[in-house]
Short mmCIF file of C-alpha atoms and ligand atoms in Angstrom, two decimals:
data_model
loop_
_atom_site.label_atom_id
_atom_site.label_comp_id
_atom_site.label_asym_id
_atom_site.label_seq_id
_atom_site.Cartn_x
_atom_site.Cartn_y
_atom_site.Cartn_z
CA MET A 816 4.26 -8.29 25.66
CA THR A 817 3.08 -10.65 28.38
CA GLY A 818 -0.23 -12.47 28.51
CA LEU A 819 -1.41 -9.81 30.98
CA ASP A 820 -1.37 -6.94 28.56
CA ILE A 821 -3.06 -8.55 25.56
CA PRO A 822 -4.78 -5.74 23.66
CA ARG A 823 -8.55 -5.70 23.71
CA ARG A 824 -11.26 -4.76 21.25
CA LYS A 825 -12.50 -1.26 21.90
CA THR A 826 -15.59 0.76 21.26
CA ILE A 827 -15.02 3.01 18.26
CA ALA A 828 -17.04 6.21 17.89
CA PRO A 829 -19.05 6.61 14.68
CA GLY A 830 -16.87 7.88 11.84
CA GLN A 831 -17.41 11.43 10.61
CA LEU A 832 -16.08 13.48 7.71
CA LEU A 833 -13.16 15.84 8.29
CA ILE A 834 -13.58 18.90 6.10
CA ASP A 835 -11.70 22.18 6.54
CA GLY A 836 -10.46 21.25 10.01
CA HIS A 837 -13.87 20.25 11.40
CA TRP A 838 -15.48 16.88 12.02
CA ARG A 839 -19.08 16.56 10.90
CA ASP A 840 -21.69 14.01 9.94
CA GLY A 841 -22.65 13.58 6.29
CA ALA A 842 -25.38 16.08 5.36
CA SER A 843 -27.77 13.33 4.24
CA GLY A 844 -27.28 11.44 7.50
CA GLU A 845 -26.54 8.33 5.45
CA THR A 846 -24.02 5.92 6.93
CA THR A 847 -22.41 2.58 6.21
CA THR A 848 -20.91 0.16 8.71
CA THR A 849 -17.55 -1.46 9.09
CA SER A 850 -17.28 -4.99 10.50
CA ASP A 851 -14.74 -7.05 12.40
CA PRO A 852 -13.82 -10.12 10.30
CA THR A 853 -12.92 -12.09 13.46
CA THR A 854 -16.21 -11.65 15.31
CA GLU A 855 -18.28 -10.82 12.19
CA GLU A 856 -19.89 -8.04 14.23
CA VAL A 857 -20.39 -4.43 13.22
CA ILE A 858 -17.71 -2.21 14.78
CA THR A 859 -19.26 1.18 14.13
CA THR A 860 -21.06 3.35 11.58
CA ILE A 861 -19.20 5.46 9.04
CA ALA A 862 -20.50 8.66 7.45
CA LYS A 863 -21.25 8.42 3.76
CA ALA A 864 -20.23 11.62 1.97
CA SER A 865 -22.10 12.80 -1.09
CA ALA A 866 -20.36 13.97 -4.26
CA GLU A 867 -21.19 17.55 -3.17
CA GLU A 868 -19.45 17.00 0.17
CA ALA A 869 -16.43 15.60 -1.62
CA GLY A 870 -16.50 18.85 -3.60
CA GLU A 871 -16.57 20.87 -0.35
CA ALA A 872 -13.48 18.98 0.82
CA VAL A 873 -11.77 19.79 -2.47
CA GLU A 874 -12.69 23.46 -2.06
CA ALA A 875 -11.25 23.50 1.47
CA ALA A 876 -8.04 21.86 0.24
CA ARG A 877 -7.82 24.33 -2.63
CA ARG A 878 -8.18 27.30 -0.23
CA ALA A 879 -5.59 25.85 2.12
CA PHE A 880 -3.23 25.51 -0.83
CA GLU A 881 -3.85 28.85 -2.57
CA ASP A 882 -4.59 31.19 0.33
CA GLY A 883 -4.09 29.21 3.51
CA PRO A 884 -1.02 28.79 5.60
CA TRP A 885 0.01 25.37 4.28
CA GLY A 886 0.72 26.41 0.71
CA ARG A 887 2.61 29.48 1.90
CA MET A 888 4.28 28.09 4.99
CA HIS A 889 8.06 28.04 5.16
CA HIS A 890 9.21 24.49 4.57
CA GLU A 891 10.90 24.27 7.99
CA GLU A 892 7.57 25.01 9.68
CA ARG A 893 5.94 22.36 7.54
CA ALA A 894 8.61 19.88 8.50
CA LYS A 895 8.07 20.57 12.23
CA ILE A 896 4.40 19.69 11.88
CA LEU A 897 5.21 16.50 9.99
CA PHE A 898 7.68 15.50 12.72
CA ARG A 899 4.89 16.07 15.29
CA VAL A 900 2.62 13.83 13.22
CA ALA A 901 5.32 11.13 13.36
CA ASP A 902 5.66 11.45 17.14
CA LEU A 903 1.89 11.24 17.66
CA LEU A 904 1.68 8.14 15.48
CA ASP A 905 4.30 6.48 17.67
CA GLU A 906 2.52 7.58 20.86
CA ARG A 907 -0.80 6.23 19.62
CA ALA A 908 0.58 3.04 18.06
CA ASP A 909 -1.56 0.82 20.32
CA ASP A 910 -4.77 2.48 19.25
CA PHE A 911 -3.83 2.22 15.57
CA ALA A 912 -2.80 -1.43 15.93
CA VAL A 913 -6.08 -2.39 17.63
CA ARG A 914 -8.06 -0.56 14.95
CA GLU A 915 -6.22 -2.32 12.12
CA ALA A 916 -6.61 -5.70 13.84
CA MET A 917 -10.36 -5.17 14.27
CA ASP A 918 -10.95 -3.63 10.85
CA MET A 919 -8.56 -5.52 8.53
CA GLY A 920 -7.69 -8.61 10.59
CA MET A 921 -3.96 -7.85 10.67
CA PRO A 922 -2.15 -9.36 13.66
CA TYR A 923 -1.68 -6.63 16.28
CA HIS A 924 2.04 -7.33 16.67
CA ASP A 925 2.81 -7.19 12.97
CA PHE A 926 1.20 -3.80 12.84
CA ARG A 927 2.75 -2.40 16.04
CA ASP A 928 6.24 -3.69 15.43
CA THR A 929 6.68 -3.27 11.68
CA ILE A 930 3.93 -1.14 10.12
CA MET A 931 3.75 1.66 12.68
CA PRO A 932 7.50 2.47 12.73
CA PHE A 933 7.41 2.46 8.94
CA CYS A 934 4.48 4.92 8.88
CA SER A 935 5.98 7.33 11.41
CA GLY A 936 9.31 6.89 9.60
CA LEU A 937 7.69 8.04 6.36
CA PHE A 938 6.62 11.31 8.00
CA ARG A 939 10.14 11.84 9.38
CA PHE A 940 11.78 10.95 6.08
CA HIS A 941 9.59 13.31 4.07
CA GLY A 942 9.70 15.98 6.78
CA ALA A 943 13.48 15.95 6.41
CA LEU A 944 13.12 16.26 2.63
CA ALA A 945 10.77 19.20 3.14
CA MET A 946 13.58 20.93 5.07
CA SER A 947 16.20 20.32 2.43
CA ALA A 948 14.83 19.64 -0.95
CA LEU A 949 12.60 22.30 -2.46
CA ASP A 950 15.50 22.79 -4.79
CA GLY A 951 16.03 24.86 -7.87
CA SER A 952 18.92 25.95 -10.08
CA TYR A 953 20.44 28.93 -11.82
CA ARG A 954 21.27 28.24 -15.47
CA THR A 955 22.53 30.05 -18.55
CA SER A 956 21.13 30.19 -22.08
CA TYR A 957 22.43 31.08 -25.61
CA GLU A 958 22.39 34.76 -24.81
CA ARG A 959 24.92 36.24 -22.36
CA ASP A 960 22.39 38.33 -20.49
CA ILE A 961 19.75 35.72 -19.96
CA ARG A 962 19.56 33.62 -16.82
CA ILE A 963 17.14 30.78 -16.15
CA LEU A 964 16.01 30.09 -12.62
CA THR A 965 14.34 26.75 -12.15
CA ARG A 966 12.12 26.22 -9.19
CA ARG A 967 10.43 23.08 -7.90
CA GLU A 968 6.84 23.71 -6.83
CA PRO A 969 4.04 21.61 -5.34
CA LEU A 970 1.29 20.40 -7.68
CA GLY A 971 -1.66 21.72 -5.65
CA VAL A 972 -4.44 19.50 -4.33
CA VAL A 973 -3.89 15.74 -4.22
CA ALA A 974 -6.65 13.15 -3.89
CA ALA A 975 -5.32 10.07 -2.09
CA ILE A 976 -7.56 7.08 -2.91
CA THR A 977 -6.54 4.03 -0.92
CA PRO A 978 -7.41 0.30 -0.78
CA PHE A 979 -8.79 -1.94 1.96
CA ASN A 980 -5.50 -3.65 2.68
CA PHE A 981 -2.72 -1.88 4.62
CA PRO A 982 -5.01 1.12 4.94
CA LEU A 983 -2.67 3.22 7.08
CA THR A 984 0.57 2.43 5.25
CA LEU A 985 -0.82 3.11 1.81
CA SER A 986 -2.43 6.34 2.99
CA VAL A 987 0.74 7.62 4.65
CA SER A 988 2.83 6.64 1.60
CA LYS A 989 0.91 9.31 -0.30
CA ILE A 990 0.02 11.86 2.35
CA ALA A 991 3.52 12.28 3.85
CA PRO A 992 5.36 13.14 0.60
CA ALA A 993 2.46 15.19 -0.77
CA LEU A 994 2.21 17.36 2.36
CA ALA A 995 6.01 17.62 2.62
CA ALA A 996 6.14 19.04 -0.89
CA GLY A 997 3.51 21.65 0.05
CA ASN A 998 0.38 20.09 -1.44
CA THR A 999 -2.94 19.74 0.35
CA ILE A 1000 -4.97 16.53 0.54
CA VAL A 1001 -8.41 15.04 0.15
CA HIS A 1002 -8.24 11.45 1.35
CA LYS A 1003 -10.77 8.77 0.44
CA PRO A 1004 -10.05 5.47 2.21
CA ALA A 1005 -11.65 2.14 1.26
CA SER A 1006 -15.16 1.67 2.61
CA ASP A 1007 -14.29 -1.64 4.32
CA THR A 1008 -11.36 -0.39 6.43
CA PRO A 1009 -11.62 3.32 7.31
CA LEU A 1010 -10.77 3.13 11.04
CA THR A 1011 -7.09 4.09 10.92
CA ALA A 1012 -7.83 6.96 8.50
CA LEU A 1013 -10.20 8.38 11.12
CA ALA A 1014 -7.46 8.13 13.76
CA LEU A 1015 -4.99 9.69 11.34
CA GLY A 1016 -7.37 12.64 10.88
CA ARG A 1017 -7.22 13.26 14.62
CA VAL A 1018 -3.44 13.07 14.60
CA MET A 1019 -3.31 15.66 11.81
CA LEU A 1020 -5.40 18.15 13.80
CA ASP A 1021 -3.55 17.48 17.06
CA ALA A 1022 -0.20 17.97 15.32
CA GLY A 1023 -1.31 21.47 14.26
CA LEU A 1024 -1.90 20.91 10.57
CA PRO A 1025 -3.81 24.00 9.37
CA ASP A 1026 -7.50 23.71 8.48
CA GLY A 1027 -8.09 22.25 5.04
CA ALA A 1028 -4.58 20.88 4.52
CA TYR A 1029 -5.84 17.33 5.17
CA ASN A 1030 -9.49 16.44 4.52
CA LEU A 1031 -11.05 13.02 4.95
CA VAL A 1032 -14.15 11.87 3.08
CA THR A 1033 -15.58 8.39 3.54
CA GLY A 1034 -18.02 6.66 1.22
CA GLY A 1035 -18.30 4.76 -2.05
CA GLY A 1036 -15.62 4.65 -4.72
CA GLY A 1037 -18.12 4.91 -7.55
CA THR A 1038 -19.60 8.10 -6.11
CA ILE A 1039 -17.10 10.21 -4.16
CA GLY A 1040 -13.97 8.49 -5.56
CA ASP A 1041 -15.20 9.17 -9.07
CA ALA A 1042 -16.21 12.74 -8.16
CA LEU A 1043 -12.66 13.41 -6.95
CA VAL A 1044 -11.12 11.94 -10.09
CA ARG A 1045 -13.24 14.17 -12.31
CA ASP A 1046 -12.91 17.36 -10.23
CA PRO A 1047 -10.88 19.97 -12.13
CA ARG A 1048 -9.69 21.51 -8.83
CA ILE A 1049 -7.70 18.34 -8.07
CA ASP A 1050 -4.21 18.24 -9.56
CA LYS A 1051 -3.12 14.70 -8.80
CA ILE A 1052 -4.71 11.35 -8.02
CA ALA A 1053 -2.48 9.12 -5.93
CA PHE A 1054 -4.19 5.76 -6.24
CA THR A 1055 -3.57 2.32 -4.81
CA GLY A 1056 -6.03 -0.39 -5.69
CA SER A 1057 -6.98 -2.92 -8.33
CA THR A 1058 -5.75 -2.66 -11.89
CA ALA A 1059 -9.32 -2.47 -13.25
CA VAL A 1060 -10.29 0.52 -11.06
CA GLY A 1061 -6.92 2.14 -11.82
CA GLN A 1062 -7.59 1.91 -15.54
CA GLY A 1063 -10.98 3.57 -15.06
CA ILE A 1064 -9.35 6.37 -13.07
CA MET A 1065 -6.79 6.91 -15.84
CA ARG A 1066 -9.61 7.27 -18.36
CA SER A 1067 -11.70 9.64 -16.23
CA GLY A 1068 -8.65 11.58 -15.06
CA ALA A 1069 -7.61 12.26 -18.65
CA GLU A 1070 -10.47 14.77 -18.97
CA THR A 1071 -8.74 17.16 -16.59
CA MET A 1072 -5.13 16.06 -17.28
CA LYS A 1073 -4.50 14.67 -13.82
CA HIS A 1074 -1.06 13.77 -12.59
CA LEU A 1075 -1.31 10.12 -11.59
CA THR A 1076 0.47 7.60 -9.44
CA MET A 1077 -0.90 4.11 -10.03
CA GLU A 1078 -0.06 1.40 -7.49
CA LEU A 1079 -2.01 -1.61 -8.77
CA GLY A 1080 -2.25 -5.37 -8.53
CA GLY A 1081 0.43 -8.04 -8.64
CA LYS A 1082 1.19 -11.72 -9.16
CA SER A 1083 4.75 -11.77 -7.95
CA PRO A 1084 7.09 -14.70 -8.67
CA ASN A 1085 9.37 -16.06 -5.96
CA ILE A 1086 12.12 -18.25 -7.48
CA ILE A 1087 13.89 -20.87 -5.36
CA PHE A 1088 17.08 -22.40 -6.77
CA ALA A 1089 18.46 -25.68 -5.45
CA ASP A 1090 21.64 -23.89 -4.31
CA ALA A 1091 19.64 -21.77 -1.82
CA ASP A 1092 19.57 -22.34 1.92
CA ILE A 1093 16.36 -24.35 1.54
CA ASP A 1094 15.02 -23.82 5.07
CA ALA A 1095 15.53 -20.05 4.81
CA ALA A 1096 14.00 -20.04 1.31
CA VAL A 1097 10.95 -21.90 2.58
CA GLN A 1098 10.56 -19.32 5.36
CA ALA A 1099 10.78 -16.52 2.78
CA ALA A 1100 8.17 -18.30 0.64
CA PHE A 1101 5.88 -18.86 3.64
CA TRP A 1102 5.92 -15.24 4.85
CA GLY A 1103 6.03 -13.97 1.28
CA ILE A 1104 2.54 -15.34 0.64
CA PHE A 1105 0.92 -15.79 4.06
CA TRP A 1106 1.84 -12.48 5.78
CA ASN A 1107 -1.39 -10.53 6.34
CA LYS A 1108 -3.19 -13.69 5.03
CA GLY A 1109 -2.05 -12.96 1.50
CA GLU A 1110 -3.95 -9.67 1.32
CA VAL A 1111 -0.76 -7.99 0.18
CA CYS A 1112 -0.15 -6.48 -3.26
CA VAL A 1113 3.46 -7.73 -3.25
CA ALA A 1114 2.65 -11.20 -1.92
CA GLY A 1115 4.93 -13.87 -3.38
CA SER A 1116 1.90 -15.43 -4.98
CA ARG A 1117 3.63 -17.70 -7.54
CA LEU A 1118 6.37 -19.94 -6.21
CA LEU A 1119 8.80 -21.23 -8.86
CA VAL A 1120 11.03 -24.06 -7.62
CA GLU A 1121 13.97 -25.78 -9.35
CA ARG A 1122 13.05 -29.38 -10.10
CA THR A 1123 16.00 -30.83 -8.17
CA CYS A 1124 14.73 -29.40 -4.86
CA TYR A 1125 11.03 -29.28 -5.77
CA ASP A 1126 9.75 -32.16 -3.61
CA GLU A 1127 11.75 -31.00 -0.59
CA VAL A 1128 10.44 -27.43 -0.86
CA VAL A 1129 6.82 -28.50 -1.38
CA GLU A 1130 7.02 -30.84 1.59
CA LYS A 1131 8.64 -28.36 3.98
CA LEU A 1132 6.42 -25.47 2.92
CA SER A 1133 3.24 -27.52 3.19
CA ARG A 1134 4.15 -28.70 6.71
CA LEU A 1135 4.89 -25.09 7.72
CA ALA A 1136 1.55 -23.97 6.26
CA GLU A 1137 -0.29 -26.67 8.20
CA LYS A 1138 1.35 -25.56 11.44
CA ALA A 1139 0.53 -21.86 10.95
CA VAL A 1140 -1.42 -20.43 13.88
CA LEU A 1141 -4.72 -18.97 12.70
CA GLY A 1142 -6.55 -16.85 15.20
CA ASP A 1143 -7.78 -13.58 16.58
CA PRO A 1144 -5.37 -10.88 15.37
CA LEU A 1145 -5.37 -9.44 18.90
CA ASP A 1146 -3.96 -12.71 20.27
CA PRO A 1147 -0.14 -12.47 20.41
CA ALA A 1148 0.18 -16.10 19.26
CA THR A 1149 -1.67 -15.48 15.99
CA GLN A 1150 0.30 -15.65 12.74
CA VAL A 1151 -2.59 -15.56 10.25
CA GLY A 1152 -5.75 -13.52 10.84
CA PRO A 1153 -9.12 -13.53 9.07
CA ILE A 1154 -9.79 -12.30 5.52
CA ALA A 1155 -10.81 -8.64 5.70
CA SER A 1156 -14.38 -8.93 4.37
CA ARG A 1157 -17.03 -11.45 3.36
CA ALA A 1158 -16.76 -10.43 -0.32
CA GLU A 1159 -13.00 -11.08 -0.35
CA TYR A 1160 -13.46 -14.34 1.58
CA ASP A 1161 -15.94 -15.64 -1.01
CA LYS A 1162 -13.66 -14.56 -3.88
CA VAL A 1163 -10.62 -16.34 -2.39
CA LEU A 1164 -12.61 -19.52 -1.73
CA GLY A 1165 -13.67 -19.50 -5.39
CA TYR A 1166 -9.97 -19.65 -6.33
CA VAL A 1167 -9.35 -22.45 -3.81
CA GLU A 1168 -12.03 -24.50 -5.57
CA GLN A 1169 -10.47 -23.75 -8.98
CA GLY A 1170 -7.08 -24.79 -7.60
CA LYS A 1171 -8.48 -28.14 -6.50
CA GLN A 1172 -9.54 -28.81 -10.11
CA THR A 1173 -6.27 -27.74 -11.74
CA ALA A 1174 -3.40 -28.59 -9.35
CA ARG A 1175 -2.48 -30.87 -6.41
CA LEU A 1176 -3.53 -29.63 -2.96
CA THR A 1177 -0.72 -30.22 -0.44
CA ALA A 1178 -1.82 -28.00 2.47
CA GLY A 1179 -4.92 -26.15 3.64
CA GLY A 1180 -7.81 -25.73 1.25
CA GLY A 1181 -10.41 -25.25 3.97
CA THR A 1182 -11.92 -22.63 6.24
CA ARG A 1183 -11.82 -22.27 10.03
CA ARG A 1184 -13.94 -20.65 12.69
CA ILE A 1185 -12.30 -19.43 15.88
CA ASN A 1186 -14.66 -19.49 18.87
CA GLY A 1187 -17.49 -20.10 16.44
CA THR A 1188 -16.93 -17.12 14.15
CA GLY A 1189 -14.54 -15.54 11.69
CA LEU A 1190 -13.58 -15.36 8.02
CA PHE A 1191 -10.52 -17.61 8.28
CA ILE A 1192 -9.03 -19.42 5.30
CA GLU A 1193 -6.27 -21.95 5.88
CA PRO A 1194 -2.87 -21.25 4.32
CA THR A 1195 -3.22 -23.23 1.12
CA VAL A 1196 -0.51 -24.71 -1.12
CA PHE A 1197 -1.08 -26.19 -4.58
CA ALA A 1198 1.81 -28.23 -6.03
CA ASP A 1199 2.31 -29.22 -9.67
CA ALA A 1200 0.74 -26.01 -10.86
CA THR A 1201 1.43 -24.65 -14.32
CA ASN A 1202 1.77 -20.98 -15.15
CA ASP A 1203 -1.30 -20.89 -17.38
CA ILE A 1204 -4.03 -21.82 -14.88
CA ALA A 1205 -6.19 -19.17 -13.19
CA ILE A 1206 -4.58 -19.53 -9.74
CA SER A 1207 -1.18 -18.79 -11.33
CA ARG A 1208 -2.29 -15.92 -13.54
CA GLU A 1209 -4.89 -13.99 -11.55
CA GLU A 1210 -4.43 -11.99 -8.38
CA ILE A 1211 -6.16 -14.06 -5.69
CA PHE A 1212 -5.35 -11.68 -2.82
CA GLY A 1213 -5.54 -14.40 -0.20
CA PRO A 1214 -3.50 -17.19 1.41
CA VAL A 1215 -3.27 -19.40 -1.67
CA LEU A 1216 0.01 -20.38 -3.34
CA PRO A 1217 0.57 -22.29 -6.59
CA VAL A 1218 4.02 -23.96 -6.78
CA ILE A 1219 5.45 -24.34 -10.29
CA PRO A 1220 8.54 -26.43 -11.14
CA PHE A 1221 11.31 -25.15 -13.46
CA ASP A 1222 14.40 -26.71 -15.08
CA ASP A 1223 17.07 -24.02 -15.21
CA GLU A 1224 17.72 -20.25 -15.08
CA GLU A 1225 16.26 -19.57 -18.51
CA ASP A 1226 13.13 -21.56 -17.71
CA ALA A 1227 12.76 -19.71 -14.38
CA ILE A 1228 13.01 -16.27 -15.96
CA ARG A 1229 10.67 -17.22 -18.79
CA ILE A 1230 7.96 -18.30 -16.32
CA ALA A 1231 8.64 -15.42 -13.90
CA ILE A 1232 8.06 -12.70 -16.47
CA ASP A 1233 5.17 -14.47 -18.20
CA THR A 1234 2.56 -12.39 -16.35
CA PRO A 1235 0.75 -9.14 -17.05
CA TYR A 1236 1.92 -7.82 -13.68
CA GLY A 1237 5.28 -6.49 -12.48
CA LEU A 1238 5.08 -5.38 -8.88
CA ALA A 1239 7.55 -7.53 -6.92
CA SER A 1240 9.66 -10.66 -7.24
CA GLY A 1241 12.20 -12.69 -5.30
CA ILE A 1242 15.18 -14.91 -5.98
CA GLN A 1243 16.40 -17.35 -3.36
CA THR A 1244 19.89 -18.62 -4.25
CA GLY A 1245 23.29 -19.29 -2.71
CA ASP A 1246 24.92 -17.58 -5.69
CA LEU A 1247 24.62 -13.80 -5.29
CA GLY A 1248 26.07 -13.26 -8.77
CA ARG A 1249 23.24 -15.31 -10.26
CA GLY A 1250 20.74 -13.43 -8.11
CA LEU A 1251 21.95 -10.03 -9.32
CA ARG A 1252 22.20 -11.20 -12.93
CA LEU A 1253 18.61 -12.43 -12.90
CA ALA A 1254 17.40 -9.37 -10.97
CA ASP A 1255 18.37 -7.29 -14.03
CA ARG A 1256 16.10 -9.42 -16.21
CA ILE A 1257 13.01 -9.47 -14.03
CA LYS A 1258 10.41 -6.91 -14.98
CA ALA A 1259 9.20 -5.75 -11.58
CA GLY A 1260 9.66 -2.70 -9.38
CA THR A 1261 11.07 -4.68 -6.44
CA VAL A 1262 13.40 -7.70 -6.39
CA TRP A 1263 14.15 -9.36 -3.04
CA LEU A 1264 17.28 -11.54 -2.99
CA ASN A 1265 17.25 -14.20 -0.26
CA THR A 1266 14.46 -12.43 1.59
CA TRP A 1267 10.93 -11.06 1.15
CA HIS A 1268 8.81 -8.18 2.52
CA LYS A 1269 11.57 -5.68 3.21
CA TYR A 1270 10.59 -2.00 3.10
CA HIS A 1271 12.17 1.32 4.02
CA PRO A 1272 11.00 4.92 3.62
CA ASN A 1273 14.09 5.51 1.46
CA ALA A 1274 13.48 2.68 -1.05
CA PRO A 1275 11.35 3.56 -4.10
CA PHE A 1276 8.41 1.20 -4.49
CA GLY A 1277 6.07 0.65 -7.43
CA GLY A 1278 5.09 -1.36 -10.45
CA TYR A 1279 6.07 -2.31 -13.96
CA LYS A 1280 3.52 -3.29 -16.61
CA MET A 1281 -0.10 -3.72 -15.37
CA SER A 1282 1.04 -3.16 -11.77
CA GLY A 1283 1.11 0.55 -12.50
CA TYR A 1284 3.64 3.35 -12.62
CA GLY A 1285 5.07 6.08 -10.45
CA ARG A 1286 6.92 5.38 -7.24
CA GLU A 1287 6.03 5.64 -3.57
CA GLN A 1288 8.65 6.08 -0.86
CA GLY A 1289 12.08 7.49 -1.37
CA ARG A 1290 12.92 10.89 -2.76
CA GLU A 1291 11.22 9.70 -5.95
CA ALA A 1292 7.81 9.80 -4.21
CA TRP A 1293 8.38 13.33 -2.98
CA GLU A 1294 9.45 14.42 -6.47
CA SER A 1295 6.23 13.03 -7.94
CA TYR A 1296 4.26 15.62 -5.93
CA THR A 1297 6.24 18.51 -7.44
CA GLN A 1298 6.68 20.17 -10.80
CA TYR A 1299 9.36 22.46 -12.25
CA LYS A 1300 8.98 26.05 -13.31
CA SER A 1301 11.60 27.88 -15.41
CA ILE A 1302 11.84 31.63 -14.87
CA TRP A 1303 13.71 33.49 -17.61
CA ALA A 1304 15.41 36.69 -16.48
CA ASN A 1305 16.80 39.32 -18.84
CA LEU A 1306 19.64 40.94 -16.91
CA ASN A 1307 19.47 44.14 -18.98
P1 NAD B 255 -10.21 -1.29 -5.36
O1 NAD B 255 -9.58 -0.95 -6.66
O2 NAD B 255 -11.49 -2.03 -5.34
O3 NAD B 255 -10.44 0.04 -4.48
C1 NAD B 255 -9.40 0.93 -4.18
C2 NAD B 255 -9.98 2.29 -3.84
O4 NAD B 255 -10.58 2.85 -5.01
C3 NAD B 255 -11.07 2.26 -2.77
O5 NAD B 255 -10.95 3.39 -1.93
C4 NAD B 255 -12.34 2.34 -3.60
O6 NAD B 255 -13.44 2.86 -2.89
C5 NAD B 255 -11.90 3.29 -4.70
N1 NAD B 255 -12.70 3.24 -5.94
C6 NAD B 255 -13.46 2.22 -6.40
N2 NAD B 255 -14.05 2.57 -7.56
C7 NAD B 255 -13.63 3.83 -7.84
C8 NAD B 255 -13.88 4.73 -8.92
N3 NAD B 255 -14.68 4.41 -9.94
N4 NAD B 255 -13.29 5.93 -8.90
C9 NAD B 255 -12.47 6.27 -7.90
N5 NAD B 255 -12.20 5.47 -6.84
C10 NAD B 255 -12.77 4.25 -6.82
O7 NAD B 255 -9.06 -2.10 -4.55
P2 NAD B 255 -9.19 -2.86 -3.16
O8 NAD B 255 -9.97 -4.10 -3.37
O9 NAD B 255 -9.58 -1.92 -2.07
O10 NAD B 255 -7.64 -3.25 -2.91
C11 NAD B 255 -7.03 -4.40 -3.40
C12 NAD B 255 -6.27 -4.11 -4.66
O11 NAD B 255 -5.30 -3.10 -4.42
C13 NAD B 255 -5.48 -5.31 -5.14
O12 NAD B 255 -5.57 -5.40 -6.54
C14 NAD B 255 -4.06 -5.00 -4.72
O13 NAD B 255 -3.04 -5.62 -5.47
C15 NAD B 255 -4.03 -3.53 -4.89
N6 NAD B 255 -2.95 -2.98 -4.09
C16 NAD B 255 -1.85 -2.48 -4.72
C17 NAD B 255 -0.79 -2.01 -3.95
C18 NAD B 255 0.45 -1.43 -4.58
O14 NAD B 255 1.21 -0.78 -3.89
N7 NAD B 255 0.68 -1.64 -5.85
C19 NAD B 255 -0.88 -2.04 -2.56
C20 NAD B 255 -2.04 -2.57 -1.95
C21 NAD B 255 -3.09 -3.03 -2.74
#
């Protein structure tokens, strides 16, 4: 991209609800607003659904599953529609990237060049599975004349409840496999960042998805999110969000025996050994924590560094952090955008203050304004941290990194797994054997060796321990939206 075609902020129409294939305002007329964290101005208004309207969306999804074309459609037809969704996402990548930059503060280029291909890739990957994988088997039993036919079936209606960060990715990670397996959807995005969900709703209709197969309801988690979790007509809750809200959903969902996928918080350790390529390891540590300004569930948010290279790593990382380009996410030069909302900004700054009391600040620690506005927090590094202080134990969800020294492999593993979470981890070492050996011992759903932030539609992703359970992406995600039926046939 040249300086001439820098993307611009755009006017976004007020957000409506999408129920049974039709856009409409909320019946009460109540709305909320969504704001741009760079300009701190309101972008547009967003309809606020009531619990009753969430129920209408569930009813539409139920009909589309039980009686409508989606539940009964041949899987090749379904796949064709999902491939069209993928193509439309690619065609409209600019619009999506501008929306995410304005709504969540993610640099436009990061979104266009990495997130969008991943999202359209998820629809292609799961569309291909839809063509091939509604598998079953033909088995025998004790008796000669009995045959058992097993058949994989969709679950029914899925509620996708998604967080404020990576709003499109974490929506598509649920919606693509669920639709591919023949389920229908009610989607509730986070109140702070609904703009790409609204664009996704349009894509769904334009791709020819039948009425009711995908429904979008915007509004509060405590009202419509909770109503969806408790609704007996919903078969599965696919949730990404905080561990505390996830636990509440598990409790409420138990009433109606919901299938659940829980993608929750993290405090992921990144371990640097002295035998690593130190410059490359520092790059991995930098992007591991500061990509999307640390508002990433799998951020490498605890850096463990072998004592013999500790000073060198702290020095190089701190200088890199100081040089990071903060700015408008629509500016191609920007590496680090603003924090997505005022509430998150205040929360992160609270941790920065705690860090100043409990560790040694070596970079950042302050805020910035760009052209007089914006919720910018400097990439912040705290050296000489221990693993028992709040900034090392709690999920900060911002650009703040404690750096903890360790003595040897055993010490590194002990500190790495001393956390309630288990989402991601990384090992930077010149000894691949050591990397693989330690990868076996880390309790986390993802281990990155000599890298960070690698994703592919084919690679299962999810948590251990308090980071949740179930997997997104890969065939494993698709399977989690299906269930088996055994049909016993007496041949006589
Ligand atoms: P959150 O838990 O506050 O909200 C997530 C979603 O749940 C939102 O749509 C919200 O409206 C809804 N919600 C809130 N209360 C609800 C209730 N009682 N019933 C039903 N729904 C309810 O999370 P957030 O602040 O939007 O996102 C940040 C969190 O998400 C972090 O903890 C982060 O680690 C986690 N996260 C995890 C992953 C992962 O893949 N594991 C990915 C991204 C974010």
